[in-house]
PDB file of C-alpha atoms in Angstrom:
ATOM      1  CA  MET A 101      -0.036   0.022  -0.007  1.00 32.00           C
ATOM      2  CA  PRO A 102       1.598   3.403  -0.918  1.00 33.00           C
ATOM      3  CA  GLU A 103       2.454   5.787   1.702  1.00 34.00           C
ATOM      4  CA  GLU A 104       0.237   8.978   2.041  1.00 38.00           C
ATOM      5  CA  ASN A 105       3.287  11.181   1.797  1.00 39.00           C
ATOM      6  CA  GLY A 106       4.634   9.499  -1.270  1.00 44.00           C
ATOM      7  CA  GLY A 107       7.452   7.593   0.394  1.00 44.00           C
ATOM      8  CA  ALA A 108      11.131   8.528   0.064  1.00 51.00           C
ATOM      9  CA  SER A 109      10.367  11.450  -2.309  1.00 59.00           C
ATOM     10  CA  GLY A 110       8.118  13.161   0.187  1.00 65.00           C
ATOM     11  CA  MET A 111       5.666  13.856  -2.592  1.00 65.00           C
ATOM     12  CA  PRO A 112       1.933  12.639  -2.433  1.00 65.00           C
ATOM     13  CA  ALA A 113       1.437   9.423  -4.174  1.00 70.00           C
ATOM     14  CA  GLY A 114      -1.404  10.429  -6.320  1.00 75.00           C
ATOM     15  CA  GLY A 115       0.298  13.142  -8.365  1.00 82.00           C
ATOM     16  CA  ASN A 116      -2.647  15.374  -8.500  1.00 82.00           C
ATOM     17  CA  TYR A 117      -0.423  18.308  -7.482  1.00 89.00           C
ATOM     18  CA  ARG A 118       1.235  18.116 -11.048  1.00 92.00           C
ATOM     19  CA  PHE A 119      -1.918  19.557 -12.755  1.00 92.00           C
ATOM     20  CA  PHE A 120      -4.283  22.392 -12.268  1.00 90.00           C
ATOM     21  CA  ASN A 121      -6.794  23.662 -14.639  1.00 91.00           C
ATOM     22  CA  HIS A 122      -8.296  27.143 -13.764  1.00 92.00           C
ATOM     23  CA  SER A 123     -11.280  27.394 -16.189  1.00 89.00           C
ATOM     24  CA  ALA A 124     -12.833  30.372 -14.426  1.00 92.00           C
ATOM     25  CA  CYS A 125      -9.742  32.559 -15.234  1.00 90.00           C
ATOM     26  CA  GLU A 126     -10.698  35.600 -17.485  1.00 92.00           C
ATOM     27  CA  PHE A 127      -7.883  34.665 -19.831  1.00 88.00           C
ATOM     28  CA  TYR A 128      -8.877  30.952 -20.110  1.00 86.00           C
ATOM     29  CA  PRO A 129      -8.027  29.366 -22.509  1.00 83.00           C
ATOM     30  CA  CYS A 130      -4.756  31.325 -23.150  1.00 86.00           C
ATOM     31  CA  HIS A 131      -3.109  28.896 -25.583  1.00 87.00           C
ATOM     32  CA  ASP A 132      -4.164  27.173 -28.717  1.00 85.00           C
ATOM     33  CA  MET A 133      -4.443  23.743 -27.265  1.00 88.00           C
ATOM     34  CA  PRO A 134      -7.408  21.572 -25.947  1.00 88.00           C
ATOM     35  CA  ALA A 135      -8.739  23.183 -22.988  1.00 82.00           C
ATOM     36  CA  ASP A 136      -9.088  20.197 -20.828  1.00 83.00           C
ATOM     37  CA  GLU A 137      -5.420  19.538 -21.384  1.00 90.00           C
ATOM     38  CA  LEU A 138      -4.277  23.038 -20.352  1.00 92.00           C
ATOM     39  CA  ASN A 139      -2.232  22.989 -17.201  1.00 93.00           C
ATOM     40  CA  CYS A 140      -2.421  26.320 -15.410  1.00 93.00           C
ATOM     41  CA  LEU A 141       0.042  25.313 -12.660  1.00 93.00           C
ATOM     42  CA  PHE A 142       2.827  27.152 -14.273  1.00 93.00           C
ATOM     43  CA  CYS A 143       0.737  30.114 -15.610  1.00 90.00           C
ATOM     44  CA  PHE A 144       3.759  32.403 -15.545  1.00 91.00           C
ATOM     45  CA  CYS A 145       6.571  30.311 -16.987  1.00 93.00           C
ATOM     46  CA  PRO A 146       9.242  29.653 -14.488  1.00 94.00           C
ATOM     47  CA  LEU A 147      11.658  29.167 -17.463  1.00 95.00           C
ATOM     48  CA  TYR A 148      11.041  32.550 -18.873  1.00 94.00           C
ATOM     49  CA  ARG A 149      14.226  33.983 -17.273  1.00 93.00           C
ATOM     50  CA  LEU A 150      16.374  31.114 -18.975  1.00 94.00           C
ATOM     51  CA  GLY A 151      16.042  33.236 -22.198  1.00 91.00           C
ATOM     52  CA  GLU A 152      16.960  31.367 -25.273  1.00 92.00           C
ATOM     53  CA  ASP A 153      17.878  28.245 -23.170  1.00 94.00           C
ATOM     54  CA  CYS A 154      14.349  27.733 -21.845  1.00 94.00           C
ATOM     55  CA  GLY A 155      13.370  24.872 -24.447  1.00 93.00           C
ATOM     56  CA  GLY A 156      10.192  26.541 -25.493  1.00 94.00           C
ATOM     57  CA  ASN A 157       8.822  27.689 -28.690  1.00 92.00           C
ATOM     58  CA  PHE A 158       9.272  31.515 -28.561  1.00 95.00           C
ATOM     59  CA  THR A 159      10.126  34.631 -30.694  1.00 95.00           C
ATOM     60  CA  TYR A 160      11.456  37.991 -30.044  1.00 95.00           C
ATOM     61  CA  ILE A 161       9.465  41.083 -30.910  1.00 95.00           C
ATOM     62  CA  ASP A 162      10.587  44.822 -30.970  1.00 95.00           C
ATOM     63  CA  GLY A 163       9.095  46.781 -28.071  1.00 92.00           C
ATOM     64  CA  ALA A 164       7.886  50.470 -28.432  1.00 93.00           C
ATOM     65  CA  ASP A 165      11.318  51.530 -27.080  1.00 95.00           C
ATOM     66  CA  GLY A 166      13.202  49.283 -29.505  1.00 92.00           C
ATOM     67  CA  ALA A 167      14.098  46.699 -26.918  1.00 94.00           C
ATOM     68  CA  ARG A 168      13.767  43.055 -27.846  1.00 93.00           C
ATOM     69  CA  ILE A 169      10.920  41.226 -25.837  1.00 93.00           C
ATOM     70  CA  LYS A 170      10.576  37.493 -25.505  1.00 94.00           C
ATOM     71  CA  ASP A 171       7.151  36.489 -26.818  1.00 93.00           C
ATOM     72  CA  CYS A 172       6.009  33.123 -25.463  1.00 92.00           C
ATOM     73  CA  SER A 173       2.428  33.340 -26.675  1.00 89.00           C
ATOM     74  CA  ALA A 174       2.830  30.439 -29.096  1.00 91.00           C
ATOM     75  CA  CYS A 175       4.598  28.254 -26.499  1.00 93.00           C
ATOM     76  CA  THR A 176       2.805  25.463 -24.577  1.00 93.00           C
ATOM     77  CA  VAL A 177       5.684  23.879 -22.833  1.00 94.00           C
ATOM     78  CA  PRO A 178       4.748  24.814 -19.342  1.00 94.00           C
ATOM     79  CA  HIS A 179       1.074  23.918 -19.964  1.00 93.00           C
ATOM     80  CA  ARG A 180       1.357  20.429 -20.973  1.00 93.00           C
ATOM     81  CA  ARG A 181       0.672  17.896 -18.264  1.00 91.00           C
ATOM     82  CA  GLU A 182       3.706  15.690 -19.486  1.00 93.00           C
ATOM     83  CA  ASN A 183       6.137  18.518 -19.049  1.00 94.00           C
ATOM     84  CA  TYR A 184       5.945  18.835 -15.276  1.00 94.00           C
ATOM     85  CA  ASP A 185       9.135  16.923 -14.650  1.00 94.00           C
ATOM     86  CA  TYR A 186      10.984  18.882 -17.418  1.00 95.00           C
ATOM     87  CA  ILE A 187      10.060  22.212 -15.703  1.00 95.00           C
ATOM     88  CA  LEU A 188      11.206  21.016 -12.363  1.00 94.00           C
ATOM     89  CA  SER A 189      14.527  19.630 -13.781  1.00 95.00           C
ATOM     90  CA  ARG A 190      15.305  23.077 -15.352  1.00 93.00           C
ATOM     91  CA  LEU A 191      14.635  24.774 -12.026  1.00 90.00           C
TER      92      LEU A 191
END
């Protein structure tokens, strides 16, 4: 029988902490993917600060002041259920 605290890893055995869908959000759905698969857990991508090394699908756009701004609007890496371990490994 699995331990409640997940055993040696200290994480809950069920894994429900890995996925959260906030369908009441005023921006939902924010990405072009099936809404029921949209993981909102990493709504603001924790890999954004890694710049070009984040591993996601991004582009750069020019801001009003001429600065380059990372545009992640086409990226779904942090919003896919199967990428939870990838996100944590990069942190």
